[in-house]
XYZ file of C-alpha atoms in Angstrom:
227
model
C 15.276 72.494 45.324
C 17.923 71.820 42.785
C 20.887 71.109 42.492
C 21.866 74.413 42.137
C 20.328 76.392 44.683
C 21.823 73.877 47.129
C 25.277 74.361 45.859
C 24.776 78.129 46.132
C 23.937 77.733 49.916
C 26.576 75.604 50.397
C 28.266 78.248 49.441
C 27.137 81.458 51.390
C 27.349 79.328 54.538
C 30.856 78.662 54.486
C 31.149 82.484 53.560
C 29.238 83.584 56.290
C 31.519 80.748 58.530
C 35.323 82.365 57.712
C 33.602 85.473 58.054
C 32.591 84.769 61.724
C 36.196 83.218 62.631
C 37.575 85.943 61.026
C 35.887 88.366 63.026
C 36.251 85.921 66.586
C 40.017 86.033 65.845
C 41.059 89.265 65.093
C 38.606 91.113 67.774
C 38.964 87.892 70.683
C 39.752 90.330 74.302
C 43.292 88.955 75.862
C 43.492 86.395 78.794
C 41.730 87.546 81.829
C 43.448 88.485 84.487
C 43.083 85.902 87.706
C 40.281 86.851 89.685
C 42.619 85.834 92.787
C 46.247 87.038 92.355
C 48.391 86.981 94.885
C 45.774 85.344 96.790
C 46.855 81.358 97.581
C 44.501 79.406 95.526
C 41.820 76.809 96.704
C 44.229 74.100 95.688
C 46.868 75.541 98.409
C 44.701 75.810 100.870
C 44.250 71.676 100.346
C 47.237 70.941 100.287
C 47.896 72.861 103.397
C 45.474 71.341 104.944
C 46.293 68.280 103.856
C 50.306 68.445 105.258
C 48.689 69.331 108.449
C 46.333 66.401 109.409
C 49.675 64.132 107.765
C 51.983 65.893 110.729
C 48.814 65.677 112.974
C 48.535 61.668 112.031
C 52.185 61.415 112.224
C 52.795 62.986 115.805
C 49.597 61.186 117.360
C 51.804 57.897 115.335
C 55.090 58.296 116.871
C 56.062 55.856 118.979
C 57.590 55.894 122.339
C 60.941 55.876 122.556
C 62.951 54.073 125.222
C 61.854 55.388 128.531
C 59.544 57.795 127.436
C 56.425 59.077 129.704
C 53.910 61.577 130.065
C 52.318 62.774 132.614
C 47.842 62.346 132.213
C 47.841 65.713 134.135
C 49.450 67.887 131.666
C 49.502 66.674 128.286
C 47.113 67.323 125.427
C 45.114 64.964 124.447
C 47.255 64.828 121.505
C 49.987 63.445 123.452
C 47.389 60.849 125.735
C 46.759 59.542 122.257
C 50.102 57.954 121.867
C 49.580 55.613 125.303
C 48.984 52.299 123.651
C 44.953 51.619 123.150
C 44.124 55.024 124.096
C 42.313 56.848 120.934
C 41.357 60.165 120.458
C 38.048 59.656 122.445
C 39.349 58.588 125.813
C 42.628 61.260 125.240
C 39.144 63.785 125.166
C 38.778 61.888 128.024
C 41.232 61.852 130.132
C 42.049 65.499 129.422
C 37.974 66.511 130.265
C 38.403 64.213 133.711
C 41.426 65.912 135.115
C 39.991 69.786 134.263
C 36.517 68.816 135.891
C 37.374 66.387 138.612
C 41.018 67.706 139.412
C 44.279 66.254 138.841
C 45.013 62.264 139.222
C 47.083 61.519 142.140
C 48.558 58.390 140.023
C 48.930 56.427 137.677
C 46.070 54.524 139.238
C 44.025 56.556 139.449
C 43.629 57.009 135.793
C 40.295 54.684 137.066
C 38.354 57.458 137.358
C 38.516 57.806 133.509
C 35.254 56.047 130.806
C 36.619 53.794 129.213
C 39.942 52.995 131.595
C 39.658 49.794 133.715
C 42.831 48.427 136.448
C 43.215 46.317 133.458
C 44.107 49.001 130.812
C 46.046 51.011 133.609
C 48.569 48.044 133.989
C 49.181 48.724 130.277
C 49.913 51.855 130.175
C 51.798 52.429 133.802
C 55.306 52.086 132.079
C 54.186 54.758 129.656
C 53.100 57.364 132.183
C 54.194 59.233 135.201
C 52.405 61.829 137.778
C 54.172 65.122 138.888
C 54.463 65.369 142.810
C 53.964 68.737 142.494
C 50.982 68.304 139.939
C 49.227 65.851 141.990
C 50.184 66.788 145.857
C 49.066 70.858 144.697
C 46.465 71.558 147.133
C 48.598 70.258 150.094
C 51.050 72.956 149.143
C 48.528 75.289 149.034
C 47.034 74.347 152.281
C 50.796 74.167 154.652
C 50.320 70.555 154.715
C 47.822 68.016 152.672
C 46.229 65.821 155.848
C 46.901 68.093 158.841
C 44.896 70.813 156.626
C 41.800 68.541 156.036
C 41.132 67.347 159.594
C 38.139 68.540 161.351
C 35.589 67.855 159.112
C 37.421 69.135 155.911
C 36.200 72.595 155.973
C 37.922 76.170 156.390
C 38.295 77.333 160.188
C 34.583 79.528 160.423
C 36.330 82.374 162.674
C 35.040 85.255 160.669
C 38.542 85.946 160.082
C 39.954 85.957 157.018
C 43.335 83.228 156.740
C 45.940 84.492 154.368
C 45.985 83.055 151.186
C 42.254 81.090 151.377
C 40.084 82.196 148.421
C 36.268 84.015 149.763
C 33.811 81.562 147.577
C 31.985 84.700 147.687
C 34.287 87.145 145.815
C 36.531 85.126 143.856
C 36.412 85.717 139.869
C 36.337 82.321 137.918
C 39.787 83.020 137.143
C 40.904 82.857 140.726
C 38.288 80.181 141.099
C 40.697 77.957 138.326
C 44.155 78.350 140.906
C 41.926 75.544 143.269
C 43.180 72.251 142.402
C 40.608 70.080 140.219
C 38.723 73.516 140.205
C 38.312 73.936 135.637
C 37.380 76.766 133.150
C 34.064 74.844 133.018
C 33.444 74.663 136.734
C 35.161 77.916 137.948
C 31.623 79.260 136.038
C 29.225 76.921 137.246
C 30.339 78.519 140.994
C 30.116 81.432 139.450
C 26.813 81.120 138.346
C 25.237 79.422 141.580
C 26.729 81.772 143.147
C 24.676 84.599 141.457
C 21.806 82.202 141.728
C 22.396 81.468 145.499
C 23.195 84.634 146.559
C 26.431 83.198 147.597
C 27.737 80.605 149.510
C 26.789 80.318 153.291
C 29.260 77.577 154.190
C 32.277 75.814 152.043
C 30.235 72.210 151.814
C 27.837 74.548 149.844
C 30.018 73.591 147.290
C 28.847 69.667 146.405
C 25.631 71.329 145.580
C 27.285 72.983 142.536
C 27.186 69.976 139.305
C 30.520 68.543 139.214
C 32.068 69.547 143.009
C 32.021 66.138 144.079
C 33.735 64.582 147.471
C 36.694 64.241 146.288
C 37.379 67.340 144.767
C 35.381 69.403 147.580
C 37.816 67.221 149.578
C 40.753 69.321 147.822
C 39.741 72.779 148.446
C 38.061 72.414 151.602
C 41.263 73.588 153.084
C 42.149 76.122 150.588
C 37.905 78.419 150.889
C 36.489 80.737 152.610
C 33.055 82.104 152.985
C 33.464 85.166 154.632
């Protein structure tokens, strides 16, 4: 290829390139409208989630004010996590223990929780309180606590429905949750157990339901009947 041919090809290329540029500028479309106009952007969602996480962490790390205490029978896990030496896992275990096995009778009763021993209880004691109304709920319902638990710890089998007693063979899961120490999980287990067995013959049959131990049964025995 001669120098003349090369020069001609170069000029032709420049002309074609210039024409393409003019066409692009002249006919190029305007700016596209946002696809998600009027909706929160992903960045906004991430910022909101980050703010929420920061706020939650700040609440969990907020130090106790002088004289401030929490009730382990009612405090949510996020509040219990503020206790010294109690992380998220132990806080969740405290909530699960009181839901499945009943409220704590006193601060020392926290040893029921896996991972919390007597030493931990003593460190936590200044930050805890137990509401007597919560801890003694079964006594108020039974009309006198220990007196109602006498005679073997079960409801009177007279065949006559005593007022206020919960019928284990008729109560709904929601009604069973009114019993001390019976949370939503155990209430559903009682209903399922009743369906499989065709009903409860005596209150003591409750101890065959997973999660209903001797202590929980002792609390609710004066409050239930089977006929």
